[in-house]
Amino acid sequence: MALNLRQKQTNFIVRMLNLNQTITPGGAGGMSSASAPAEEVYKILIMDAFCRVVLSPLIRVNDLRKHGVTLYFSIDKERQKVPDVPAVYFVRPTPENVERIAADAARGLYDAFHLNFSSSLPRPLLEDLARRTLEMDSVHRISKVYDQYLEFVSLEDGLFSLAQPKTYVQINDPSAGDREIEDLVEKIVSGLFCVLATLGVVPVIRCARGGPAEMVASALDARLRDHLVTRNNLFTEGGNLTSSFQRPILCLFDRNFELSVGIQHDWSYRPLVHDVLGLKLNRVTMPAEKGAAKSCELDDSDPFWVANSWSPFEKVAEEIETQLSKYKQDVDEVNRRTGGKDGVEFDGTDLIGNTKHLMNAVNSLPELTERKKVIDKHTNIATVLLGEIKARSLDAYCTLETDMLSKGSVDRSSLLSLLRGKGTKVDKLRVAITYLLSLETTPQSELESIEAALRESEVDTRAFHYVKKVKSLNTSLTASASSASRSNIVDWAEKLYGQSISAVTAGMKNLLSGGRQLALTRIVEALMEGKPNPEVDSYLIFDPRAPKTGPGAQLKGPFKEAIVFMIGGGNYVEYRSLMELAQRSQPVKHVIYGTTEILNGIEFVEQLTELGQKMGLGNAGGPTAQ
């Protein structure tokens, strides 16, 4: 069973757009998004901002029209009455949305209301909706109410995000109370439950002891157990223990497990585009000298992106040249066969010659035109990236950071020359933080010279001092663990950083790991193998299908499928590493990577800066962006 999250979420959304009727080709079999209902029903789609984000990577405007959606609106905007037309609502289950739906029904904006909530609608809100519609005598307009469990964003077959911003700040905020942490954990659990419900699987859950990962694992285990005892539960796979080897493993981590990956520069095409151009929801906005900035899509519909997005930048530049050369050869071949002139841009206007060649040329025109669009798009992107690389010396940052992280040592003169040379303030801050994380001990004289160089460049050092503080705390806890009272240390760590000693000290080992294979990938591989391994033997096991009493969860794999979830922000570097793990395994394994939000290095440093500010560390120095 392949865990194709994106396809399953798309199928559920297509069914929702068709008024929750299962669309089956020929009336039998599974749902097909390509087929249409026997009688087309034209309808209006109403969404809130979050659900628009959910739909954005999956359904284009043209796809909406295929499913009878003629208009779509935001729920919080004033709308005109459209009688005799049903409306499909796709919104989060919030008091504000329920109030707005009731008001829309009272005004009779649409003929029938098909309500779809992105996750489970709490009983009090359902009762509130019923009360409001009864009072306004509009309950007859409410056709159906559905819990869709779609509160996550599928960016690719193996990549999803809960789109929960600033999770890292919230979970590490020294001023956060128990209530705030519990609410945050509940939000993450709700999102993960939606993912598992969409896949229809109950995984075996593994996580390190202590910290956010254990809190989420424990709460998710309880949520799944409570749901599995209901008569009509959402999970269709076999419930007996003998089927456990076909079940996936869910590996939970928090960002402090391997901090440097969220900060470092990367030389691959996709992380570069994410870092420099701000890839969001599979789209980038290209800067324009004149006129409006242009947005373009980068997803699995783009063959060049699929084939080259993980390649080093110089390979991508070469491939663009190769593709352009091949395109020109194909155009020249068409022109030669039809009597056109060599080197003339193929536009279909200079076609002469026999009918057969003419027809072949006409048939090849759409494919050639589409290829040219893709080549032009990536030429423009590569040109912008090259300009940034030259202006900011990004190649030098990538090289130095990789050397520091792999060797655990630093060329001090190279580091200081970078800090005093090209690059934005955030580039300099990121390489300085990477220096902190890559060395087990940082000499005081080196630290002082680096901080002086940052001050010379007017860099905001709050993020640097926050990481420095976390690192010193880790070192102190590791040294004190044998002599001090464990409970006191735990209280201290939790008060300051919202996680227990075991999470902090385990994270330290990974922050300072010497090899270039990511610690995340190494641990996931060991967890999927399920064999005794000192690195993962201490990891907790939660099996929601195992009885609470007795021996409990003893199922250890091997697992063919894994869902890896990073609390506090993930990135494309980790995603790439996990995809490589899946592909090199024999037989090939299937891994899905998810996170509370996908962050580039700039966005993650902003969150570190906010935490440094909350703790009163460092100095502002000036704006951190450019």
GROMACS .gro file of C-alpha atoms in nm, residues 190-429:
model
  240
  190SER     CA    1  -0.559   1.768   1.526
  191GLY     CA    2  -0.360   1.827   1.206
  192LEU     CA    3  -0.183   1.490   1.229
  193PHE     CA    4  -0.514   1.315   1.297
  194CYS     CA    5  -0.649   1.470   0.974
  195VAL     CA    6  -0.346   1.334   0.782
  196LEU     CA    7  -0.392   0.984   0.925
  197ALA     CA    8  -0.770   0.991   0.864
  198THR     CA    9  -0.712   1.091   0.501
  199LEU     CA   10  -0.463   0.805   0.457
  200GLY     CA   11  -0.690   0.569   0.652
  201VAL     CA   12  -0.404   0.426   0.858
  202VAL     CA   13  -0.322   0.389   1.227
  203PRO     CA   14   0.059   0.396   1.257
  204VAL     CA   15   0.296   0.278   1.525
  205ILE     CA   16   0.433   0.601   1.680
  206ARG     CA   17   0.799   0.647   1.781
  207CYS     CA   18   0.965   0.950   1.940
  208ALA     CA   19   1.249   1.048   2.172
  209ARG     CA   20   1.174   1.082   2.542
  210GLY     CA   21   1.084   1.425   2.668
  211GLY     CA   22   1.004   1.750   2.492
  212PRO     CA   23   0.738   1.842   2.236
  213ALA     CA   24   0.769   1.517   2.039
  214GLU     CA   25   0.664   1.302   2.337
  215MET     CA   26   0.382   1.541   2.426
  216VAL     CA   27   0.241   1.521   2.072
  217ALA     CA   28   0.292   1.143   2.052
  218SER     CA   29   0.111   1.082   2.381
  219ALA     CA   30  -0.182   1.311   2.291
  220LEU     CA   31  -0.212   1.162   1.940
  221ASP     CA   32  -0.207   0.809   2.082
  222ALA     CA   33  -0.492   0.902   2.320
  223ARG     CA   34  -0.689   1.068   2.038
  224LEU     CA   35  -0.656   0.762   1.813
  225ARG     CA   36  -0.748   0.520   2.094
  226ASP     CA   37  -1.063   0.721   2.173
  227HIS     CA   38  -1.161   0.727   1.807
  228LEU     CA   39  -1.095   0.356   1.741
  229VAL     CA   40  -1.355   0.249   1.999
  230THR     CA   41  -1.632   0.432   1.811
  231ARG     CA   42  -1.852   0.218   1.590
  232ASN     CA   43  -1.801   0.403   1.261
  233ASN     CA   44  -1.438   0.508   1.278
  234LEU     CA   45  -1.239   0.659   0.993
  235PHE     CA   46  -0.969   0.392   0.967
  236THR     CA   47  -1.028   0.115   0.718
  237GLU     CA   48  -0.709  -0.092   0.743
  238GLY     CA   49  -0.707  -0.420   0.934
  239GLY     CA   50  -0.731  -0.384   1.307
  240ASN     CA   51  -0.571  -0.708   1.422
  241LEU     CA   52  -0.213  -0.721   1.542
  242THR     CA   53  -0.105  -0.962   1.269
  243SER     CA   54  -0.147  -0.682   1.014
  244SER     CA   55   0.101  -0.461   1.198
  245PHE     CA   56   0.387  -0.519   0.954
  246GLN     CA   57   0.180  -0.355   0.681
  247ARG     CA   58   0.117  -0.050   0.897
  248PRO     CA   59   0.341   0.257   0.867
  249ILE     CA   60   0.559   0.402   1.140
  250LEU     CA   61   0.511   0.765   1.247
  251CYS     CA   62   0.842   0.919   1.362
  252LEU     CA   63   0.800   1.244   1.557
  253PHE     CA   64   1.084   1.494   1.608
  254ASP     CA   65   1.112   1.854   1.720
  255ARG     CA   66   1.329   2.117   1.553
  256ASN     CA   67   1.588   2.126   1.830
  257PHE     CA   68   1.677   1.766   1.740
  258GLU     CA   69   1.889   1.900   1.451
  259LEU     CA   70   1.890   2.279   1.452
  260SER     CA   71   2.159   2.348   1.191
  261VAL     CA   72   1.960   2.204   0.896
  262GLY     CA   73   1.702   2.480   0.936
  263ILE     CA   74   1.969   2.751   0.920
  264GLN     CA   75   2.235   2.650   0.668
  265HIS     CA   76   2.254   2.756   0.302
  266ASP     CA   77   2.216   2.482   0.042
  267TRP     CA   78   2.342   2.457  -0.316
  268SER     CA   79   2.062   2.244  -0.465
  269TYR     CA   80   1.815   2.409  -0.702
  270ARG     CA   81   1.499   2.364  -0.495
  271PRO     CA   82   1.640   2.483  -0.158
  272LEU     CA   83   1.805   2.776  -0.342
  273VAL     CA   84   1.474   2.877  -0.501
  274HIS     CA   85   1.305   2.844  -0.159
  275ASP     CA   86   1.578   3.050   0.010
  276VAL     CA   87   1.623   3.326  -0.248
  277LEU     CA   88   1.278   3.355  -0.411
  278GLY     CA   89   1.056   3.233  -0.127
  279LEU     CA   90   0.887   2.924  -0.274
  280LYS     CA   91   0.534   2.914  -0.123
  281LEU     CA   92   0.260   2.662  -0.203
  282ASN     CA   93   0.462   2.546  -0.507
  283ARG     CA   94   0.473   2.899  -0.651
  284VAL     CA   95   0.742   3.167  -0.676
  285THR     CA   96   0.700   3.535  -0.749
  286MET     CA   97   0.964   3.662  -0.987
  287PRO     CA   98   1.089   4.018  -0.929
  288ALA     CA   99   1.011   4.250  -1.221
  289GLU     CA  100   1.195   4.570  -1.313
  290LYS     CA  101   0.889   4.709  -1.489
  291GLY     CA  102   0.526   4.625  -1.432
  292ALA     CA  103   0.379   4.375  -1.188
  293ALA     CA  104   0.582   4.087  -1.048
  294LYS     CA  105   0.507   3.756  -1.222
  295SER     CA  106   0.408   3.439  -1.038
  296CYS     CA  107   0.491   3.094  -1.175
  297GLU     CA  108   0.421   2.738  -1.064
  298LEU     CA  109   0.688   2.483  -0.973
  299ASP     CA  110   0.523   2.146  -0.918
  300ASP     CA  111   0.491   1.798  -1.069
  301SER     CA  112   0.329   1.942  -1.383
  302ASP     CA  113   0.670   2.094  -1.471
  303PRO     CA  114   0.894   1.815  -1.615
  304PHE     CA  115   1.214   2.020  -1.581
  305TRP     CA  116   1.143   2.088  -1.212
  306VAL     CA  117   1.066   1.720  -1.145
  307ALA     CA  118   1.390   1.608  -1.317
  308ASN     CA  119   1.629   1.876  -1.187
  309SER     CA  120   1.502   2.038  -0.867
  310TRP     CA  121   1.743   1.839  -0.646
  311SER     CA  122   2.047   1.893  -0.872
  312PRO     CA  123   2.332   2.129  -0.777
  313PHE     CA  124   2.281   2.473  -0.927
  314GLU     CA  125   2.563   2.445  -1.182
  315LYS     CA  126   2.410   2.120  -1.315
  316VAL     CA  127   2.075   2.295  -1.352
  317ALA     CA  128   2.237   2.576  -1.554
  318GLU     CA  129   2.398   2.317  -1.783
  319GLU     CA  130   2.068   2.132  -1.824
  320ILE     CA  131   1.889   2.454  -1.922
  321GLU     CA  132   2.151   2.506  -2.196
  322THR     CA  133   2.109   2.144  -2.310
  323GLN     CA  134   1.730   2.172  -2.322
  324LEU     CA  135   1.747   2.501  -2.512
  325SER     CA  136   1.990   2.353  -2.763
  326LYS     CA  137   1.767   2.048  -2.813
  327TYR     CA  138   1.462   2.273  -2.856
  328LYS     CA  139   1.640   2.476  -3.127
  329GLN     CA  140   1.745   2.154  -3.305
  330ASP     CA  141   1.384   2.030  -3.303
  331VAL     CA  142   1.258   2.364  -3.436
  332ASP     CA  143   1.522   2.361  -3.712
  333GLU     CA  144   1.422   2.004  -3.800
  334VAL     CA  145   1.056   2.102  -3.833
  335ASN     CA  146   1.149   2.405  -4.045
  336ARG     CA  147   1.375   2.193  -4.264
  337ARG     CA  148   1.105   1.933  -4.326
  338THR     CA  149   0.846   2.197  -4.409
  339GLY     CA  150   1.074   2.418  -4.617
  340GLY     CA  151   1.119   2.686  -4.352
  341LYS     CA  152   1.443   2.863  -4.272
  342ASP     CA  153   1.700   2.737  -4.023
  343GLY     CA  154   1.725   2.928  -3.700
  344VAL     CA  155   1.387   3.098  -3.741
  345GLU     CA  156   1.174   3.086  -3.425
  346PHE     CA  157   0.904   2.826  -3.487
  347ASP     CA  158   0.564   2.994  -3.478
  348GLY     CA  159   0.367   2.797  -3.738
  349THR     CA  160   0.348   3.081  -3.993
  350ASP     CA  161   0.620   2.971  -4.237
  351LEU     CA  162   0.487   2.622  -4.310
  352ILE     CA  163   0.507   2.504  -4.671
  353GLY     CA  164   0.579   2.168  -4.827
  354ASN     CA  165   0.384   1.852  -4.850
  355THR     CA  166   0.074   1.785  -4.644
  356LYS     CA  167   0.225   1.507  -4.434
  357HIS     CA  168   0.513   1.723  -4.308
  358LEU     CA  169   0.274   2.013  -4.259
  359MET     CA  170   0.044   1.802  -4.038
  360ASN     CA  171   0.338   1.669  -3.836
  361ALA     CA  172   0.461   2.024  -3.782
  362VAL     CA  173   0.117   2.144  -3.673
  363ASN     CA  174   0.087   1.852  -3.431
  364SER     CA  175   0.431   1.925  -3.281
  365LEU     CA  176   0.361   2.298  -3.233
  366PRO     CA  177   0.181   2.275  -2.891
  367GLU     CA  178   0.453   2.050  -2.749
  368LEU     CA  179   0.732   2.278  -2.874
  369THR     CA  180   0.552   2.587  -2.743
  370GLU     CA  181   0.509   2.427  -2.400
  371ARG     CA  182   0.875   2.324  -2.389
  372LYS     CA  183   0.980   2.679  -2.472
  373LYS     CA  184   0.764   2.817  -2.190
  374VAL     CA  185   0.926   2.580  -1.939
  375ILE     CA  186   1.278   2.662  -2.064
  376ASP     CA  187   1.207   3.037  -2.048
  377LYS     CA  188   1.067   3.005  -1.695
  378HIS     CA  189   1.373   2.824  -1.562
  379THR     CA  190   1.610   3.050  -1.755
  380ASN     CA  191   1.452   3.349  -1.577
  381ILE     CA  192   1.470   3.176  -1.238
  382ALA     CA  193   1.833   3.069  -1.289
  383THR     CA  194   1.925   3.422  -1.400
  384VAL     CA  195   1.781   3.572  -1.080
  385LEU     CA  196   1.951   3.305  -0.867
  386LEU     CA  197   2.286   3.363  -1.039
  387GLY     CA  198   2.257   3.737  -0.972
  388GLU     CA  199   2.195   3.669  -0.602
  389ILE     CA  200   2.474   3.411  -0.584
  390LYS     CA  201   2.724   3.663  -0.726
  391ALA     CA  202   2.598   3.956  -0.519
  392ARG     CA  203   2.594   3.759  -0.193
  393SER     CA  204   2.873   3.500  -0.252
  394LEU     CA  205   2.623   3.225  -0.169
  395ASP     CA  206   2.859   2.960  -0.305
  396ALA     CA  207   3.119   3.060  -0.045
  397TYR     CA  208   2.860   3.040   0.235
  398CYS     CA  209   2.746   2.694   0.122
  399THR     CA  210   3.103   2.565   0.100
  400LEU     CA  211   3.212   2.698   0.439
  401GLU     CA  212   2.898   2.580   0.622
  402THR     CA  213   2.924   2.231   0.470
  403ASP     CA  214   3.292   2.211   0.571
  404MET     CA  215   3.216   2.321   0.927
  405LEU     CA  216   2.927   2.077   0.971
  406SER     CA  217   3.109   1.779   0.818
  407LYS     CA  218   3.453   1.835   0.974
  408GLY     CA  219   3.353   1.990   1.305
  409SER     CA  220   3.624   2.254   1.259
  410VAL     CA  221   3.649   2.598   1.100
  411ASP     CA  222   3.891   2.799   0.887
  412ARG     CA  223   3.880   3.111   1.102
  413SER     CA  224   4.017   3.347   0.836
  414SER     CA  225   3.760   3.227   0.578
  415LEU     CA  226   3.480   3.276   0.828
  416LEU     CA  227   3.587   3.626   0.927
  417SER     CA  228   3.640   3.733   0.565
  418LEU     CA  229   3.284   3.615   0.483
  419LEU     CA  230   3.143   3.804   0.780
  420ARG     CA  231   3.318   4.121   0.663
  421GLY     CA  232   3.253   4.066   0.293
  422LYS     CA  233   2.953   4.013   0.065
  423GLY     CA  234   2.618   3.878   0.175
  424THR     CA  235   2.310   4.008   0.353
  425LYS     CA  236   2.302   4.054   0.727
  426VAL     CA  237   2.098   3.735   0.759
  427ASP     CA  238   2.354   3.541   0.549
  428LYS     CA  239   2.625   3.646   0.794
  429LEU     CA  240   2.407   3.563   1.092
   0.00000   0.00000   0.00000
